[in-house]
Amino acid sequence: MSEGADTRLRLGIAGLGMAAARILPEIAPLPFVQLAGAADLRRHALDRFAREFGAQTFESVEDLCNSDEVDAVYVATPHEYHAEHSIAAMERGKHVIVEKPMALSLDEAEAMNAAAERNGVKLMSGHTHSFDPPVRKMAEVVASGELGKLLMISTAYYKDHMYRPFSDHDIGMSRGVVLNQGPHQFDIVRLIGGGLVRSLRATAGVGDPTRPGEGHYACHLEFEDGVPASLVYSGYAYFDTGELVWGIGEGGLPKDPERHPKARAFFRSLGEGAERSDGLERKLEAWRYGGEGGGPGVEAEAGPRHQPFFGLTIVTCEKGEVRQSRDGLYIYDDNGRREIPVEQGARGREAELREFHDAILHDRQPFHDGRWGEATLEVCLGVLESARQRREVYMSHQVPVVQ
């Protein structure tokens, strides 16, 4: 893709599962993106994609990556294939944006970055809530120095992740919340804190033995400049952090106040063992792209849209503190509380695709490139290592925020 009459990014989608069911409605309307192809093993999903977008379809990611009609590939296959499919695309000269977690090991992430550098293509790690306008504004306020030196960051999220419609395999592969939700939380904190985590001490555990993955963690990390951050995540669908943030969800829309009880009731209704696995697979197939749609966890459409909230984050500086308001930021200083409005602007995958497109068009390093993604993955894996060994773990793959 080069500057000219048509600078649309011809994008191929690797994997038409549940992620694609959320991705496609967000990116299909974007005027700078052309959905040019898709790969999946499910014929009915490919047929629907061809009908909706008039684009090529393939039964293997490799065939998709060989297409001359595709400039870049959005890797949305299961976590265990992120590295394999990203590298396959980059070895064929395609730019890549890969869903979180970037990979399942640092060796995989290293191989992905090496492939990007070897082939001269862009690798971007997404999707995380550090792209949300209020989070980027918090980082801007801290970097400006208007509130003095950054002293500490605190963030917490209590959600229903362990009772959302993920198979036991997916929960185990992502180590529950740690590799699936951790990238959001650690990206937010790393962006605000400057990126360079020195070390961390964490505990993570399995609170529901019927789900084979860690459902909670508590982490204390320290940046290279000595700034500490505390991060707490619980995915057990009891308390909902939405109660503390006006009932606003991750997309900025009102959350159903009964969402957590409904999530637990849904799982109880599936039974146990093989019965639950079979029932869950039927539900999952309905919610994947090409299925019946209407998956759970979607925010209510009624009510005004506010800024997105990924839990509650509070930033402490020498001369004040910062947190999100409904539509911007609250600054607390010697004069009390004041609000800074934040334009809603691009968020989520739209913001990511805009950044990805512009980085390719202007041949520059993207915000949250592969090295950033590897650094965030290192922190997530560090949580697991620290919990296992019950000791402080030191980082060695960190990178600063790209200005």
XYZ file of C-alpha atoms in Angstrom:
403
model
C 0.000 0.000 0.000
C 1.373 3.405 -0.970
C 0.055 6.953 -0.994
C -2.127 7.597 -3.994
C -5.699 7.636 -5.179
C -6.711 4.616 -3.079
C -4.950 4.296 0.249
C -7.376 1.821 1.728
C -5.783 -1.019 3.653
C -6.738 -4.311 2.028
C -7.217 -6.434 5.110
C -7.482 -10.186 5.426
C -9.063 -11.760 8.504
C -7.418 -14.920 9.838
C -10.088 -16.668 11.881
C -13.861 -16.090 11.799
C -14.713 -17.112 15.349
C -16.126 -15.169 18.275
C -13.447 -12.483 17.982
C -14.395 -11.885 14.353
C -18.060 -11.572 15.337
C -17.031 -8.502 17.351
C -14.241 -7.269 15.069
C -16.086 -7.159 11.759
C -18.951 -4.830 12.771
C -16.366 -2.395 14.153
C -14.030 -2.275 11.163
C -16.278 -2.995 8.167
C -17.629 0.622 8.059
C -14.165 2.198 8.216
C -13.531 4.096 4.954
C -9.784 3.408 5.020
C -10.196 -0.389 5.286
C -11.252 -2.830 2.581
C -12.099 -6.324 3.799
C -10.275 -8.265 1.129
C -10.322 -11.855 2.346
C -10.814 -14.296 5.185
C -9.620 -17.723 6.250
C -11.458 -20.213 8.439
C -12.224 -23.926 8.639
C -15.996 -23.359 8.820
C -17.495 -23.272 5.338
C -20.715 -21.520 6.370
C -18.696 -18.693 7.962
C -16.665 -18.266 4.781
C -19.831 -18.269 2.664
C -21.366 -15.536 4.818
C -18.165 -13.461 4.610
C -18.150 -13.763 0.809
C -21.793 -12.674 0.618
C -21.412 -9.740 2.993
C -18.135 -8.320 1.711
C -17.725 -9.714 -1.807
C -14.228 -10.856 -0.873
C -12.044 -13.912 -1.302
C -12.250 -16.779 1.167
C -9.717 -19.476 2.010
C -9.634 -22.625 4.083
C -6.099 -21.982 5.334
C -4.327 -18.929 6.697
C -1.360 -19.667 4.457
C -3.526 -19.414 1.337
C -4.966 -16.120 2.583
C -1.451 -14.784 3.104
C -0.456 -15.783 -0.432
C -3.171 -13.590 -1.948
C -1.991 -10.566 -3.936
C -5.281 -8.875 -2.987
C -4.284 -8.632 0.689
C -1.914 -6.013 2.172
C -2.241 -6.958 5.834
C -3.673 -9.705 8.012
C -5.676 -9.382 11.216
C -4.827 -12.514 13.212
C -7.879 -13.514 15.265
C -7.313 -17.261 15.442
C -7.106 -19.087 18.811
C -4.265 -17.944 21.070
C -2.052 -20.963 20.405
C -1.888 -20.071 16.689
C -1.112 -16.353 17.016
C 2.626 -16.771 16.515
C 2.378 -19.361 13.727
C -0.161 -17.413 11.708
C 1.468 -14.015 12.266
C 4.831 -15.326 11.116
C 3.239 -17.025 8.101
C 1.760 -13.678 7.053
C 4.936 -11.673 7.628
C 7.105 -14.177 5.755
C 4.829 -13.512 2.787
C 5.318 -9.756 3.076
C 2.052 -8.939 4.850
C 1.712 -6.470 7.701
C 0.094 -7.979 10.795
C -2.140 -6.848 13.632
C -2.602 -9.645 16.158
C -5.243 -9.999 18.873
C -4.188 -10.238 22.498
C -2.444 -12.095 23.913
C 0.242 -11.485 21.314
C 1.617 -14.988 21.926
C 1.851 -17.616 24.644
C 5.593 -17.349 25.303
C 8.416 -14.836 24.991
C 10.160 -17.145 22.518
C 7.110 -16.919 20.247
C 6.982 -13.133 20.623
C 10.696 -12.876 19.822
C 10.190 -14.956 16.680
C 7.290 -12.727 15.618
C 9.315 -9.553 16.048
C 12.262 -11.090 14.232
C 9.978 -11.972 11.305
C 8.637 -8.409 11.167
C 12.128 -6.920 11.167
C 13.484 -9.464 8.693
C 10.687 -8.831 6.200
C 10.377 -5.072 6.685
C 6.696 -5.184 7.656
C 4.674 -3.670 10.506
C 3.616 -5.814 13.447
C 1.050 -4.358 15.824
C -0.170 -5.871 19.078
C -3.849 -5.334 19.915
C -6.541 -5.138 20.983
C -6.264 -3.391 24.393
C -8.051 -0.620 26.260
C -4.915 1.507 26.349
C -6.261 2.886 23.057
C -9.289 4.356 24.845
C -9.297 8.186 24.710
C -9.496 8.700 28.518
C -6.533 6.388 29.118
C -4.425 8.188 26.538
C -5.478 11.517 28.053
C -4.411 10.338 31.523
C -1.012 9.432 30.096
C -0.839 12.861 28.435
C -1.630 14.660 31.720
C 1.071 12.682 33.533
C 3.650 13.240 30.793
C 2.935 16.997 30.733
C 4.117 17.374 34.328
C 1.244 19.718 35.186
C 0.556 17.670 38.331
C 4.193 17.167 39.169
C 5.949 13.845 39.380
C 4.005 10.611 39.004
C 3.864 8.852 42.382
C 1.752 5.730 41.862
C -1.024 4.046 39.862
C -3.880 1.912 41.167
C -6.341 -0.035 39.041
C -8.953 -2.693 39.756
C -11.577 -4.565 37.772
C -14.205 -7.002 39.058
C -15.892 -8.685 36.118
C -17.602 -11.873 34.886
C -14.831 -13.202 32.667
C -14.720 -16.749 34.054
C -18.416 -17.220 33.310
C -18.453 -15.763 29.864
C -18.889 -18.268 26.989
C -15.311 -19.470 26.643
C -14.570 -23.167 26.388
C -12.513 -24.836 29.099
C -9.757 -25.196 26.500
C -9.712 -21.452 25.846
C -9.764 -20.653 29.561
C -6.860 -23.018 30.156
C -4.888 -21.770 27.160
C -5.161 -18.137 28.296
C -4.493 -19.032 31.933
C -7.890 -17.653 32.785
C -7.837 -13.889 33.168
C -4.052 -13.479 33.158
C -3.310 -13.681 29.420
C -6.774 -12.686 28.215
C -7.563 -9.675 30.412
C -4.107 -8.893 31.771
C -2.934 -7.316 28.484
C -5.663 -4.664 28.830
C -4.786 -3.791 32.416
C -1.012 -3.933 32.090
C -1.088 -1.932 28.853
C -3.080 0.802 30.611
C -0.627 0.952 33.501
C 2.466 0.727 31.293
C 1.193 3.532 29.057
C 0.563 5.860 32.004
C 3.800 4.884 33.758
C 6.073 5.215 30.727
C 6.412 1.571 29.737
C 9.529 0.402 31.568
C 8.566 -2.101 34.264
C 11.511 -3.102 36.441
C 9.981 -5.938 38.497
C 6.770 -7.320 39.947
C 5.444 -9.493 42.736
C 2.103 -11.155 42.163
C -0.344 -13.811 43.275
C -2.765 -15.514 40.907
C -4.998 -18.488 41.531
C -7.901 -20.711 40.586
C -10.958 -19.806 42.630
C -13.359 -22.119 40.773
C -12.014 -25.660 40.298
C -14.562 -26.298 37.540
C -12.783 -23.738 35.321
C -9.165 -24.693 34.437
C -7.520 -21.286 34.662
C -6.591 -18.486 37.007
C -9.664 -16.384 37.763
C -7.963 -13.652 39.799
C -4.657 -11.929 40.402
C -3.186 -9.187 42.549
C 0.044 -7.579 41.374
C 2.444 -4.961 42.692
C 4.880 -3.742 40.071
C 7.591 -1.131 40.057
C 8.802 0.943 37.128
C 12.470 1.663 36.496
C 12.086 5.143 38.018
C 10.673 3.670 41.229
C 6.989 4.443 40.584
C 4.766 1.625 41.943
C 1.496 0.328 40.569
C -1.075 -2.019 42.046
C -3.366 -4.089 39.851
C -6.274 -6.277 40.939
C -8.513 -8.374 38.714
C -11.331 -10.749 39.658
C -13.354 -12.603 37.040
C -15.807 -14.461 39.273
C -18.969 -12.452 38.497
C -19.789 -11.401 42.025
C -19.073 -7.689 42.624
C -19.147 -5.520 39.484
C -16.798 -2.531 39.246
C -19.508 -0.947 37.111
C -21.204 0.031 40.364
C -18.317 2.450 40.981
C -18.342 4.019 37.500
C -21.997 4.950 36.933
C -22.851 1.548 35.493
C -20.843 2.238 32.333
C -19.227 -0.670 30.511
C -16.146 -1.217 28.388
C -17.787 0.205 25.283
C -19.168 3.280 27.020
C -22.764 2.021 27.121
C -24.863 1.159 30.200
C -24.271 -2.306 31.668
C -27.075 -4.587 32.730
C -26.928 -4.428 36.562
C -27.944 -8.113 36.634
C -25.227 -9.169 34.196
C -23.106 -11.005 36.770
C -25.913 -13.045 38.376
C -27.118 -13.907 34.868
C -23.628 -15.049 33.864
C -23.367 -17.417 36.825
C -26.908 -18.697 36.279
C -26.079 -19.329 32.613
C -23.136 -21.522 33.571
C -25.137 -23.422 36.181
C -27.747 -24.138 33.509
C -25.139 -25.936 31.395
C -24.611 -28.683 33.959
C -21.186 -30.249 34.510
C -18.513 -32.236 32.720
C -19.246 -33.459 29.197
C -22.800 -32.114 29.355
C -21.490 -28.594 29.999
C -18.802 -28.894 27.306
C -21.334 -30.014 24.703
C -23.843 -27.332 25.647
C -21.188 -24.639 25.687
C -19.883 -25.681 22.272
C -23.386 -25.377 20.813
C -23.681 -21.888 22.282
C -20.221 -20.930 21.074
C -20.985 -21.997 17.527
C -24.112 -19.859 17.558
C -22.097 -16.839 18.731
C -19.205 -17.253 16.310
C -19.223 -15.314 13.049
C -21.587 -17.110 10.704
C -23.741 -18.364 13.569
C -26.994 -17.042 14.924
C -25.326 -14.163 16.787
C -26.597 -12.509 19.936
C -23.806 -13.599 22.255
C -23.810 -12.642 25.939
C -21.915 -9.808 27.497
C -23.111 -7.193 25.024
C -23.883 -3.866 26.668
C -27.422 -2.555 26.602
C -28.078 -0.289 23.651
C -30.370 2.054 25.610
C -29.007 5.264 27.052
C -26.290 7.686 26.004
C -22.791 6.552 25.084
C -20.065 7.730 27.440
C -16.353 7.034 27.527
C -15.322 3.362 27.838
C -14.347 2.043 31.269
C -12.008 -0.868 31.902
C -12.474 -0.935 35.656
C -11.423 1.906 37.928
C -7.976 3.500 37.554
C -6.619 6.227 39.836
C -3.347 8.031 39.138
C -1.532 9.802 41.967
C 0.924 12.630 41.288
C 2.732 15.129 43.517
C 0.145 17.862 42.986
C -3.054 15.930 42.441
C -4.845 12.766 41.406
C -6.698 11.734 38.253
C -9.482 9.315 37.406
C -12.101 9.013 34.688
C -15.404 10.858 34.751
C -18.364 9.782 32.638
C -17.141 11.762 29.653
C -13.581 12.787 30.458
C -11.253 13.035 33.445
C -11.573 14.328 36.982
C -8.548 16.216 38.293
C -8.286 16.510 42.090
C -5.856 19.194 43.278
C -5.560 22.052 45.801
C -8.614 23.711 44.283
C -10.862 20.657 44.637
C -12.226 18.658 41.741
C -12.431 19.824 38.149
C -13.405 17.972 35.014
C -11.498 17.848 31.741
C -13.718 16.781 28.826
C -12.236 14.189 26.489
C -13.488 13.847 22.945
C -14.878 10.389 22.360
C -12.980 10.037 19.100
C -11.819 6.667 17.816
C -11.733 3.855 20.327
C -11.146 0.145 20.434
C -10.437 -1.539 17.152
C -11.255 1.571 15.134
C -8.439 3.418 16.915
C -6.114 0.480 16.403
C -6.890 0.156 12.702
C -6.415 3.905 12.181
C -3.022 3.719 13.855
C -2.088 0.577 11.916
C -3.170 2.082 8.584
C -1.289 5.335 9.169
C 1.873 3.538 10.303
C 1.887 1.511 7.096
C 0.990 4.466 4.858
C 3.671 6.738 6.320
C 6.206 3.993 7.101
C 6.593 4.749 10.785
C 6.610 2.797 14.000
C 3.055 2.138 15.202
C 1.796 2.828 18.680
C 1.929 -0.569 20.447
C 4.154 -2.333 17.972
C 5.405 -5.897 18.391
C 8.089 -4.913 20.875
C 5.499 -3.171 23.047
C 3.310 -6.263 22.836
C 6.214 -8.472 23.843
C 6.908 -6.247 26.868
C 3.268 -6.479 27.982
C 3.323 -10.253 27.484
C 6.454 -10.421 29.639
C 4.589 -8.704 32.481
C 1.623 -11.096 32.144
C 3.894 -14.134 32.151
C 5.765 -12.567 35.066
C 2.524 -12.637 37.071
C 2.312 -16.391 36.561
C 5.987 -16.943 37.351
C 5.866 -14.804 40.474
C 2.719 -16.570 41.683
C 4.292 -19.965 41.088
C 7.636 -19.180 42.738
C 6.289 -16.742 45.355
C 9.036 -14.220 44.697
C 9.796 -10.971 42.904
C 10.363 -11.349 39.163
C 12.537 -8.985 37.100
C 11.802 -7.834 33.567
C 14.260 -7.787 30.646
C 12.177 -7.070 27.515
C 10.615 -3.714 28.395
C 10.369 -0.759 26.011
C 9.343 2.860 26.594
C 6.165 4.509 25.350
C 6.483 5.600 21.715
C 6.023 9.374 21.669
